[in-house]
mmCIF file of C-alpha atoms in Angstrom:
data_model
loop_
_atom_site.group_PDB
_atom_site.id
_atom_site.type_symbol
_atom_site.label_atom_id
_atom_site.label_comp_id
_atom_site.label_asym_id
_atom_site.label_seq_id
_atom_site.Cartn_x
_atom_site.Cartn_y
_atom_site.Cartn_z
ATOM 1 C CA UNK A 1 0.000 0.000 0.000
ATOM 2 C CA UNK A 2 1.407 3.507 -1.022
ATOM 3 C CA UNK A 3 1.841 6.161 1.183
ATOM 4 C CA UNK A 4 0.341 9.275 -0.135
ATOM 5 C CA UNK A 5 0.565 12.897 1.679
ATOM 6 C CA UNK A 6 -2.058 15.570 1.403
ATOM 7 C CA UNK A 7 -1.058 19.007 1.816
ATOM 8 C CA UNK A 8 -3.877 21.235 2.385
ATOM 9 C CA UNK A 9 -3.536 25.028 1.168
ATOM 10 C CA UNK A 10 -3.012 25.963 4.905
ATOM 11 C CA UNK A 11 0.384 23.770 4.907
ATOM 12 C CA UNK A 12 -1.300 21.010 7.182
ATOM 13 C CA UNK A 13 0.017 17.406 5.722
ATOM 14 C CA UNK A 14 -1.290 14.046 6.466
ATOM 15 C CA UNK A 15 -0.124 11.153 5.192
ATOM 16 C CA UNK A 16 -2.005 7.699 4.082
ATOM 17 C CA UNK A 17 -1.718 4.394 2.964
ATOM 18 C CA UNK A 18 -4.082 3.663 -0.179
ATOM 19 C CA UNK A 19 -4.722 0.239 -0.711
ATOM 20 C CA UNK A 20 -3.561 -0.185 -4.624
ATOM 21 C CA UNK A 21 -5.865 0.313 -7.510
ATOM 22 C CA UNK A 22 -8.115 3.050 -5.378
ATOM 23 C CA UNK A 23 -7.876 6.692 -7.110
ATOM 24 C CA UNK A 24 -6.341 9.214 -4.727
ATOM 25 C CA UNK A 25 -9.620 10.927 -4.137
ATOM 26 C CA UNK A 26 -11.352 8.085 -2.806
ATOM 27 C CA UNK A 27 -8.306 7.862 -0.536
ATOM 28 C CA UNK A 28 -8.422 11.301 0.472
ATOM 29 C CA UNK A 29 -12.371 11.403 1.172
ATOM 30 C CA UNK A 30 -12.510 7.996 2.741
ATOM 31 C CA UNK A 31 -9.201 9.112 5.425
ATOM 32 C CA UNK A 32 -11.159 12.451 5.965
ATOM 33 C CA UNK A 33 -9.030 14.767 3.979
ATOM 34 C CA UNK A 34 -10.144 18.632 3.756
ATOM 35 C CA UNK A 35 -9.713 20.029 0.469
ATOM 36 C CA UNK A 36 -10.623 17.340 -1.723
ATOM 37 C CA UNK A 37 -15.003 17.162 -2.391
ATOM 38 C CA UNK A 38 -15.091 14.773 -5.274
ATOM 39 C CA UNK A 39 -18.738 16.059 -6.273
ATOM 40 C CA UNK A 40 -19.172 13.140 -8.922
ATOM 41 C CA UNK A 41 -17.503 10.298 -7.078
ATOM 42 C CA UNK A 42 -14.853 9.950 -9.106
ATOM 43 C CA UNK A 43 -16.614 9.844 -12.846
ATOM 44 C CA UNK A 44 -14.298 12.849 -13.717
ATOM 45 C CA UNK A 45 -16.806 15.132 -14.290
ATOM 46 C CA UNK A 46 -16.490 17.696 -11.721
ATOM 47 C CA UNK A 47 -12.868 18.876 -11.626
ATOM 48 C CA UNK A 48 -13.547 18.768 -7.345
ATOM 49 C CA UNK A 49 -10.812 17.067 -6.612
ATOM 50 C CA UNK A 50 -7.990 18.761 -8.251
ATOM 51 C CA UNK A 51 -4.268 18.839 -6.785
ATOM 52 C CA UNK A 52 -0.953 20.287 -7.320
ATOM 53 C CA UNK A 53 1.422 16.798 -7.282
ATOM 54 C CA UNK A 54 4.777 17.459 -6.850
ATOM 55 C CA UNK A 55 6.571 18.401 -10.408
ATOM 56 C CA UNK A 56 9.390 15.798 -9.677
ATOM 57 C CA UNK A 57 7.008 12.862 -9.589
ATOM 58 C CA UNK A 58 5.058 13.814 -12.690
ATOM 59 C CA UNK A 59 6.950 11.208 -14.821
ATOM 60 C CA UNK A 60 5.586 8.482 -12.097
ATOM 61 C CA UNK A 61 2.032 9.337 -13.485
ATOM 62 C CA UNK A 62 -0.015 8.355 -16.364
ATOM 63 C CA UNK A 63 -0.335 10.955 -19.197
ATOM 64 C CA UNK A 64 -3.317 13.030 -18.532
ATOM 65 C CA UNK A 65 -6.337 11.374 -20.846
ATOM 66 C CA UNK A 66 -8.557 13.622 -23.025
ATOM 67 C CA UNK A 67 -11.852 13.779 -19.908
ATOM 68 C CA UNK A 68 -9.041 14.802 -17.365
ATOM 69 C CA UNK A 69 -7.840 17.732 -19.982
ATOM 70 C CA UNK A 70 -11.192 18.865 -20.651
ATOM 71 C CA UNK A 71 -11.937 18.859 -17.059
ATOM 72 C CA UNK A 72 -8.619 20.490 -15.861
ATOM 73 C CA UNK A 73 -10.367 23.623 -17.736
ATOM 74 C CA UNK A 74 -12.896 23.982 -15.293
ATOM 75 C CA UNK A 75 -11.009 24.125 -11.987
ATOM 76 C CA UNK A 76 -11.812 26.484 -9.233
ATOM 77 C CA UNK A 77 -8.396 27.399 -8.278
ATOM 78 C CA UNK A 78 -5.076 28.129 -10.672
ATOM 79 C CA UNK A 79 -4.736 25.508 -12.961
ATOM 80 C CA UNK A 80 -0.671 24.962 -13.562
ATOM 81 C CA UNK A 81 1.533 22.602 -15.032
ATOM 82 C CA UNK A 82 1.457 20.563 -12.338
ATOM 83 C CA UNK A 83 -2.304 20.216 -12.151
ATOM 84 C CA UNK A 84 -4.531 17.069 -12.142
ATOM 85 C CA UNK A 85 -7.710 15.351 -11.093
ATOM 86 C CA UNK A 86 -6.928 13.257 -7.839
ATOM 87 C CA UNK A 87 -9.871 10.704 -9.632
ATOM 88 C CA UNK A 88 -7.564 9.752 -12.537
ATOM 89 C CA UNK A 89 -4.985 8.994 -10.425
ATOM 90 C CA UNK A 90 -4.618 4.966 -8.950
ATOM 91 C CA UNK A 91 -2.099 4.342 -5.972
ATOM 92 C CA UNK A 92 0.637 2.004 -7.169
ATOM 93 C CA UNK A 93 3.528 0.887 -5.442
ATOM 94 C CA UNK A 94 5.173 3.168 -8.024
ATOM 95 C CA UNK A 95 3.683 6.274 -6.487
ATOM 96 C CA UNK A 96 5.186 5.724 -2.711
ATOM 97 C CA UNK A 97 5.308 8.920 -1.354
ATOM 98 C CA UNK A 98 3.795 11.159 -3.743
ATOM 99 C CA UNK A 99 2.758 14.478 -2.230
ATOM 100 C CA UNK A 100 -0.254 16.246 -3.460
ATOM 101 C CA UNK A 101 -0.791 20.109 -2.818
ATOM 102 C CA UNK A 102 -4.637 20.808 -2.407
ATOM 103 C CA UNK A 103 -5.872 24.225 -3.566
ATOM 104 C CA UNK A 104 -7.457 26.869 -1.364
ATOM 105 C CA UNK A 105 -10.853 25.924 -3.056
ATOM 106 C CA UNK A 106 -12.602 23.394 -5.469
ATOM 107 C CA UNK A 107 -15.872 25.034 -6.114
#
């Protein structure tokens, strides 16, 4: 199980283990995590859970698919280079200890 660490926009970090194959919104909402609302449950078709993951460990994560792009237009916060949908992203053992910055909002 990965280890994944939230940082909220606030700077307070807590850190999880996601059982592999859940999306990291599903392990942020079912551990309690502020800053993630995943409005659509993870159909990617809210843009509510978007992160900042750190730019270093973008290489460790699929290429963002055509719904994610589309979606990453509709973000509440700053979209950057670094954005994507928590939804479209599944823990892997690959992924241990992958940060993700949560914006100040989602809606």
């Amino acid at each position: 199980m990965p280890h994944i660490t939230y940082i909220d926009a606030a700077g307070h970090s807590a850190t999880h283990n996601l059982p592999e194959g859940w999306n990291l919104m599903l392990g942020a909402i079912n551990n309690g995590v502020d800053g993630i609302v995943g409005e659509c449950g993870g159909s990617c078709t809210c843009a509510t859970c978007h992160c900042y993951v750190d730019e270093a460990r973008l290489s460790d994560l699929p290429p963002v698919g055509e719904a994610e792009a589309s979606m990453l237009e509709f973000v509440a916060a700053e979209r950057r280079p670094n954005s994507r949908l928590a939804c479209q992203i599944k823990a892997t053992a690959a992924l241990e200890g992958l940060v993700l910055h949560l914006p100040d909002t989602q809606e």
